[in-house]
Each structure stands twice: as structure tokens, then as C-alpha cells.
PDB file of C-alpha atoms in Angstrom:
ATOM      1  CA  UNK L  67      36.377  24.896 -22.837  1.00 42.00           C
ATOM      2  CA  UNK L  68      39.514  25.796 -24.690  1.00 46.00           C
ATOM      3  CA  UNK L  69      39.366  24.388 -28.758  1.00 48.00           C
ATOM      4  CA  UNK L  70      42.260  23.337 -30.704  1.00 47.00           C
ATOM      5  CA  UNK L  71      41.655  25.722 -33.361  1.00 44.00           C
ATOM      6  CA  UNK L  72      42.163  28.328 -30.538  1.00 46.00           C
ATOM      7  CA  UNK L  73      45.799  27.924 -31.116  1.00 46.00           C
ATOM      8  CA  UNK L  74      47.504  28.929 -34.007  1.00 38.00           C
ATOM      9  CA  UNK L  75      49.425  25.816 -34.634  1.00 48.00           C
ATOM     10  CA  UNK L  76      47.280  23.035 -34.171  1.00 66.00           C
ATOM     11  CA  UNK L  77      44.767  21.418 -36.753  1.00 87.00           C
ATOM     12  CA  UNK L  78      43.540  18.400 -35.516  1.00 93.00           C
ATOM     13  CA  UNK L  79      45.230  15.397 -36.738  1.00 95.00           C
ATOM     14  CA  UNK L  80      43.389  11.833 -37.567  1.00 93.00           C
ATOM     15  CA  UNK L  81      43.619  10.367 -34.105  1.00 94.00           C
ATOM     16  CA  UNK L  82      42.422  13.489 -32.525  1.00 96.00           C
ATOM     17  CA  UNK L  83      39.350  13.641 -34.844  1.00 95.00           C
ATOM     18  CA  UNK L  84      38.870   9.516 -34.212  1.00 94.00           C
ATOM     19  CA  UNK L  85      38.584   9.948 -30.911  1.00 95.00           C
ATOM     20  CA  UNK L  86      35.847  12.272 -30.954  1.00 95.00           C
ATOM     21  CA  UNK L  87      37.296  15.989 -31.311  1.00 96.00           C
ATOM     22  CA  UNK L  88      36.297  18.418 -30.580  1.00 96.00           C
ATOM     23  CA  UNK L  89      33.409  17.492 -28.433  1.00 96.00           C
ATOM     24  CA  UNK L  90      35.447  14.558 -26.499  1.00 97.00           C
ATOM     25  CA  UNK L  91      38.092  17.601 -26.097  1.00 97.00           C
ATOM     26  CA  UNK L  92      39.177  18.389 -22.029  1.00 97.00           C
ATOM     27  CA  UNK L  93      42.362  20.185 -22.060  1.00 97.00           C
ATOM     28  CA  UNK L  94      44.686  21.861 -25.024  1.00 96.00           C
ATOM     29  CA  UNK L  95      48.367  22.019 -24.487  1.00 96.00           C
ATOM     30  CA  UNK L  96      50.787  23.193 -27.106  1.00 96.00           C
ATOM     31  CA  UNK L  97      51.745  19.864 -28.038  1.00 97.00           C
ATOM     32  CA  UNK L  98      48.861  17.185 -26.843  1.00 97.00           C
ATOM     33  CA  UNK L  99      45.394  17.164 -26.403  1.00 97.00           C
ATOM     34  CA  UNK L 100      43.652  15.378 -23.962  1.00 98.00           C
ATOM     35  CA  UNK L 101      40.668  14.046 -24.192  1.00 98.00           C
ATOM     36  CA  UNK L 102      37.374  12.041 -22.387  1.00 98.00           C
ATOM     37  CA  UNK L 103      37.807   8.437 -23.880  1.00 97.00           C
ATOM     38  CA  UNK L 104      34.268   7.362 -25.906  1.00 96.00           C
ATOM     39  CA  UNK L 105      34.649   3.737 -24.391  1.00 96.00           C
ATOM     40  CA  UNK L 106      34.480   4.230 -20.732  1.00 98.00           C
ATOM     41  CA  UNK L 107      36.743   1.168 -19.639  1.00 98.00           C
ATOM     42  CA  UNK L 108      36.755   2.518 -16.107  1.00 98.00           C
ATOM     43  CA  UNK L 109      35.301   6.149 -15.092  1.00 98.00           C
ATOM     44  CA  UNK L 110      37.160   8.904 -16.184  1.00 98.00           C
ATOM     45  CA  UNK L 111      39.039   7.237 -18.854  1.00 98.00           C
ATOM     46  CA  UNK L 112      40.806   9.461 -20.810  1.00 98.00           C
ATOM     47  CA  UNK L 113      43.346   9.792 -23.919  1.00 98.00           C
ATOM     48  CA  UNK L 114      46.440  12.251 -24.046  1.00 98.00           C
ATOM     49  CA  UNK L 115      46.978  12.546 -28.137  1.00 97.00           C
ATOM     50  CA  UNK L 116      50.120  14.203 -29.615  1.00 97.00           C
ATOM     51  CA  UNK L 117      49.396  17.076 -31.735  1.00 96.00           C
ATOM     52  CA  UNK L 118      52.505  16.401 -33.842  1.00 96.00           C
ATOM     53  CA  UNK L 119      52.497  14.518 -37.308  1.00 95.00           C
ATOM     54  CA  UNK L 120      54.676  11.451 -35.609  1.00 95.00           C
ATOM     55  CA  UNK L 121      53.557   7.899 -35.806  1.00 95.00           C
ATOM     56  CA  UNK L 122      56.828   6.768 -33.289  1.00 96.00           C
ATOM     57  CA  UNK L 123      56.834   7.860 -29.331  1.00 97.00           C
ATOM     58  CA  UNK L 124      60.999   8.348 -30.382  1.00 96.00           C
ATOM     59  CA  UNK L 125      59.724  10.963 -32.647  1.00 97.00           C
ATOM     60  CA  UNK L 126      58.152  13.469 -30.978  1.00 97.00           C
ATOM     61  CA  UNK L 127      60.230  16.639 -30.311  1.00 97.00           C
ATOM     62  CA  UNK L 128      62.515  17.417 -27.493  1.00 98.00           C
ATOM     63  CA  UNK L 129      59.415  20.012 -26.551  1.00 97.00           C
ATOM     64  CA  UNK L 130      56.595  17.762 -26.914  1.00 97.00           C
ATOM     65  CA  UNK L 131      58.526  15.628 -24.360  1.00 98.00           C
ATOM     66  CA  UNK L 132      59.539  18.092 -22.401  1.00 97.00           C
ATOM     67  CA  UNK L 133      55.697  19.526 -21.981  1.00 97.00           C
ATOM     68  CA  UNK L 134      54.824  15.673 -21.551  1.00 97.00           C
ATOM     69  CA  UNK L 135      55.758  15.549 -17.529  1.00 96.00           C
ATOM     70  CA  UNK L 136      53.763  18.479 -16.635  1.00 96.00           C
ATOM     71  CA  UNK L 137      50.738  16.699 -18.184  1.00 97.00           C
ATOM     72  CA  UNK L 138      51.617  13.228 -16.457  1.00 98.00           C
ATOM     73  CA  UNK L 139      51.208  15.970 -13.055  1.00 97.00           C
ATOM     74  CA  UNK L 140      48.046  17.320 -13.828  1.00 98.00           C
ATOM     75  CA  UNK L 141      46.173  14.019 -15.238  1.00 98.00           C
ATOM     76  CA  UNK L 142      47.258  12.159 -12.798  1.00 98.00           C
ATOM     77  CA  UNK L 143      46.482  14.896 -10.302  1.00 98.00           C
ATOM     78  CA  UNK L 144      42.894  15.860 -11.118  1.00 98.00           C
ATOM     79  CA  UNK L 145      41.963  12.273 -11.324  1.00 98.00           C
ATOM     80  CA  UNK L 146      43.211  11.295  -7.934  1.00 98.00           C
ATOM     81  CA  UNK L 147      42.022  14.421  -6.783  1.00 98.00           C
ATOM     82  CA  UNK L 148      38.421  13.857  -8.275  1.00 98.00           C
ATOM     83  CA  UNK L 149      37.806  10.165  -8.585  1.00 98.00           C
ATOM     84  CA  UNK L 150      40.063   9.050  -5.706  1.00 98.00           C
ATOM     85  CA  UNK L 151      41.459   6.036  -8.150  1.00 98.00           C
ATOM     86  CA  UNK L 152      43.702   2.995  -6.336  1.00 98.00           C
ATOM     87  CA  UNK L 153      46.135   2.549  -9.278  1.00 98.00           C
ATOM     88  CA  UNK L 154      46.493   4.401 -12.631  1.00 98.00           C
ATOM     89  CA  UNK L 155      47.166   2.448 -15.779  1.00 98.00           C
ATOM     90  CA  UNK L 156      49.055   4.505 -19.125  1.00 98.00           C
ATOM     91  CA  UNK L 157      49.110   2.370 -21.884  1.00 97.00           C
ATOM     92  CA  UNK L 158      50.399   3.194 -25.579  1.00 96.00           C
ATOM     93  CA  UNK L 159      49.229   0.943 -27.705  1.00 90.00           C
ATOM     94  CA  UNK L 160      48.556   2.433 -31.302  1.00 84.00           C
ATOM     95  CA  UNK L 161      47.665  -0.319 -33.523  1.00 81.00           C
ATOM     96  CA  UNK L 162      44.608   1.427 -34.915  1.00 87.00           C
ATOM     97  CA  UNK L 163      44.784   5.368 -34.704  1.00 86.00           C
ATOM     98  CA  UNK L 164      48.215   6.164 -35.834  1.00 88.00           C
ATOM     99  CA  UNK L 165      49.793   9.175 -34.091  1.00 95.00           C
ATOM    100  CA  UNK L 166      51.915   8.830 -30.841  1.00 97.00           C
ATOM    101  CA  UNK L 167      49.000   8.832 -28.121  1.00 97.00           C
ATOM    102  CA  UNK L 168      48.033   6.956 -24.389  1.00 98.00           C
ATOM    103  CA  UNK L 169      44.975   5.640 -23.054  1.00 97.00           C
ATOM    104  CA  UNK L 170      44.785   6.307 -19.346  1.00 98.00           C
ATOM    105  CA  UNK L 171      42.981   4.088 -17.503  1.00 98.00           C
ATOM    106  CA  UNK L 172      42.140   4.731 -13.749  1.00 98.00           C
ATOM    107  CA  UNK L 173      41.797   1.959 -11.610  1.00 98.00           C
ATOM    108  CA  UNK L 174      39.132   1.221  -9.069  1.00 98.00           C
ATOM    109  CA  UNK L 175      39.145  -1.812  -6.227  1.00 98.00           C
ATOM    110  CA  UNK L 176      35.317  -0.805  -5.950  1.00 98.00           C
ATOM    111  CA  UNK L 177      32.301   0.789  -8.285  1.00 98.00           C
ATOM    112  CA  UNK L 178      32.414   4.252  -8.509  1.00 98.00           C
ATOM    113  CA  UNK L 179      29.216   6.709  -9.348  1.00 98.00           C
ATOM    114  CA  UNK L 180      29.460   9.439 -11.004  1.00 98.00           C
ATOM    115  CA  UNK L 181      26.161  12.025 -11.952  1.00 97.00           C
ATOM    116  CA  UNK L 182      23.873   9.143 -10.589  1.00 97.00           C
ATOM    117  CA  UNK L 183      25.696   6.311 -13.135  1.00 98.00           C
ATOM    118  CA  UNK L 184      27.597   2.932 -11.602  1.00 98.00           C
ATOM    119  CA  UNK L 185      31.627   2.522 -13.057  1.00 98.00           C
ATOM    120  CA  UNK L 186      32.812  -0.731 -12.900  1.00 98.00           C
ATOM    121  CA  UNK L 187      36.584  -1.862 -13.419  1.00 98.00           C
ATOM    122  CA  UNK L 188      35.750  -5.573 -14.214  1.00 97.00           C
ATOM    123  CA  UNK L 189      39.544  -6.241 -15.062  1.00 97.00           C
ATOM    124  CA  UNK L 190      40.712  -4.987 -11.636  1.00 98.00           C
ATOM    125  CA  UNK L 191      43.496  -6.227 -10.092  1.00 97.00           C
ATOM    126  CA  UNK L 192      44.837  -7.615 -13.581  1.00 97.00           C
ATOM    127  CA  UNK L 193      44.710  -5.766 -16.678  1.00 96.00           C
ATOM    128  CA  UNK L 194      42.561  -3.517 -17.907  1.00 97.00           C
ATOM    129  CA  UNK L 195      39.366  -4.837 -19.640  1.00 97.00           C
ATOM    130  CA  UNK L 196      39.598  -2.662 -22.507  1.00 95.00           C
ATOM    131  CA  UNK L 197      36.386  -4.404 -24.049  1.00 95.00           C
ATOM    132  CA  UNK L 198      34.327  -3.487 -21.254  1.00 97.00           C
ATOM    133  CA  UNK L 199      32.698  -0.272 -21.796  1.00 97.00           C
ATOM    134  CA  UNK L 200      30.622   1.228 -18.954  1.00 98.00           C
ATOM    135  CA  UNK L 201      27.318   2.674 -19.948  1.00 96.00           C
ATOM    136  CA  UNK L 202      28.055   6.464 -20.005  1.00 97.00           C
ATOM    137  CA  UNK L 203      25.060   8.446 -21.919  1.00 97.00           C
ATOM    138  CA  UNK L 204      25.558  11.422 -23.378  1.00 97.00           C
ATOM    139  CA  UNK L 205      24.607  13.784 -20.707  1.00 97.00           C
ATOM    140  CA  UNK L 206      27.075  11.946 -18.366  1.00 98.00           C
ATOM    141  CA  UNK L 207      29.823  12.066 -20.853  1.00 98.00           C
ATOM    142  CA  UNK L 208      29.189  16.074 -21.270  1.00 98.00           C
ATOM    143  CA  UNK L 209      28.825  16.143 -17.328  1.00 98.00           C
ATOM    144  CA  UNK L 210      32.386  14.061 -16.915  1.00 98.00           C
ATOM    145  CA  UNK L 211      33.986  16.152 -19.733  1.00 98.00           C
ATOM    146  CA  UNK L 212      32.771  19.675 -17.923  1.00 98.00           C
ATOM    147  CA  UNK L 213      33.770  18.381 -14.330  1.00 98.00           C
ATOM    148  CA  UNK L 214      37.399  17.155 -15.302  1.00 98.00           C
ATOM    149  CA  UNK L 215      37.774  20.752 -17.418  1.00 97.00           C
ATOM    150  CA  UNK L 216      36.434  22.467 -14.365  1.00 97.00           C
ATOM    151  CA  UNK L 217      38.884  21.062 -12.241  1.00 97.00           C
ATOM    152  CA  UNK L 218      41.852  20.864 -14.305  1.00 96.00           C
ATOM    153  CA  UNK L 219      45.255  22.458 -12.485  1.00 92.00           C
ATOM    154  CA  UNK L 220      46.274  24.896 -15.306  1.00 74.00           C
ATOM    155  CA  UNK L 221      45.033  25.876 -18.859  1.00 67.00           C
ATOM    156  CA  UNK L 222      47.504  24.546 -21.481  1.00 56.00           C
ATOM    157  CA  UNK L 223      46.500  26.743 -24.446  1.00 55.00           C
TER     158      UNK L 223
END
């Protein structure tokens, strides 16, 4: 599994660490980091965290945006691929951890199992229930963090 500190550039920033780096950690890029989200909302929630000191989504750099639509590809691409989800949600909300990062949330019409545990989307078809967390233990969370790395399209760093 590829580690931030693997690339010369990066230290992990305060959202990064909040959400769990380095062990929450799926895929480097040069500019993001994407990671396995610690409250399981649906299965295979994950967060895509800017590397870059910017608090604003207007201040990232022209490359950080630019690097931004192959990772939309291969999120969105493993997930469908892997999980088979009906609808994906992206949602920036910020209001707690500071720099420029989205929670994506894939959908499900029905459960889901994954390593022998039930995923539920209880908000589904409305919004996300972001204060629903599905019980994920910590062997699960390893085993959904290894399968999505497995499986992911290209290796960003």
C-alpha cells in the first residue's frame, strides 16, 4: 500500500491525519489522498482529501484540478466495478476538518455484504444518512481498505 511519506512532497495535513492516516490510507496521488471513511455511512464509503494547504475548493491549483478528473474515473470506477452501487453521492461539506476534501458516498437500493458483514443505506432514495454508521470492525475495515487498493485502476504515487 503506497504511504504519503513515499512522496517527496507530501506531509500529511490535519484533515488527512483526522481521518485516520495513514492506516485509513487507499490510494496516493500527487495532489489528494484517498481514503476508507471511519464512519461507514454506506459500504465502501470513502474520502478524497487535498494534499494542498487550501481551506477553499477555488483554491486549489490548476494541477490539483487538473489531476482531480482522473480520480473522479477511477473512484467512481472501482466502486461500481466492486460494489455494483445504484447512485453515487460526492458531497463537500467541510465544516469540521478544514482542507478542501469530499465524502463519497455510494448508494445502495438493497443491503450489501461485504467479508460476511450486512451494509445498509438507511437514507436511500433521499439523502445520505450521514449519522448512520454501519458496524464495520476492524478486520473488515483492513479487509475493505486491502480489496479497494487491490483493485484500484492505476497507482497515483
Amino acid at each position: 500500500m503506497p504511504e504519503l511519506s513515499d512522496h517527496p512532497t507530501h506531509q500529511p495535513n490535519h484533515t488527512q491525519m483526522a481521518f485516520g492516516y495513514p492506516d485509513s490510507l487507499i490510494q496516493g496521488y500527487k495532489y489528494w489522498t484517498v481514503h476508507l471513511r471511519p464512519k461507514q455511512a454506506t459500504l465502501a464509503a470513502l474520502v478524497l482529501i487535498c494534499s494542498e494547504d487550501v481551506h477553499a475548493f477555488s483554491d486549489i491549483s490548476v494541477d490539483a484540478a487538473s489531476e482531480l478528473s482522473q480520480i473522479v474515473r477511477d473512484i467512481e470506477g472501482v466502486l461500481s466495478q466492486l460494489f455494483a452501487y445504484d447512485k453515487i453521492n460526492w458531497l463537500m461539506l467541510m465544516m469540521v476538518d478544514p482542507h478542501v476534501h469530499f465524502h463519497i458516498i455510494p448508494r445502495y437500493v438493497d443491503v450489501r455484504t461485504f467479508s460476511h458483514v450486512e451494509f445498509s443505506d438507511p437514507g436511500w432514495p433521499g439523502q445520505p444518512d450521514l449519522g448512520y454508521t454501519n458496524p464495520c470492525p476492524d478486520s473488515v475495515r483492513a479487509d475493505l481498505i486491502a480489496h479497494i487498493s487491490d483493485h484500484w485502476p492505476r497507482k497515483g504515487l
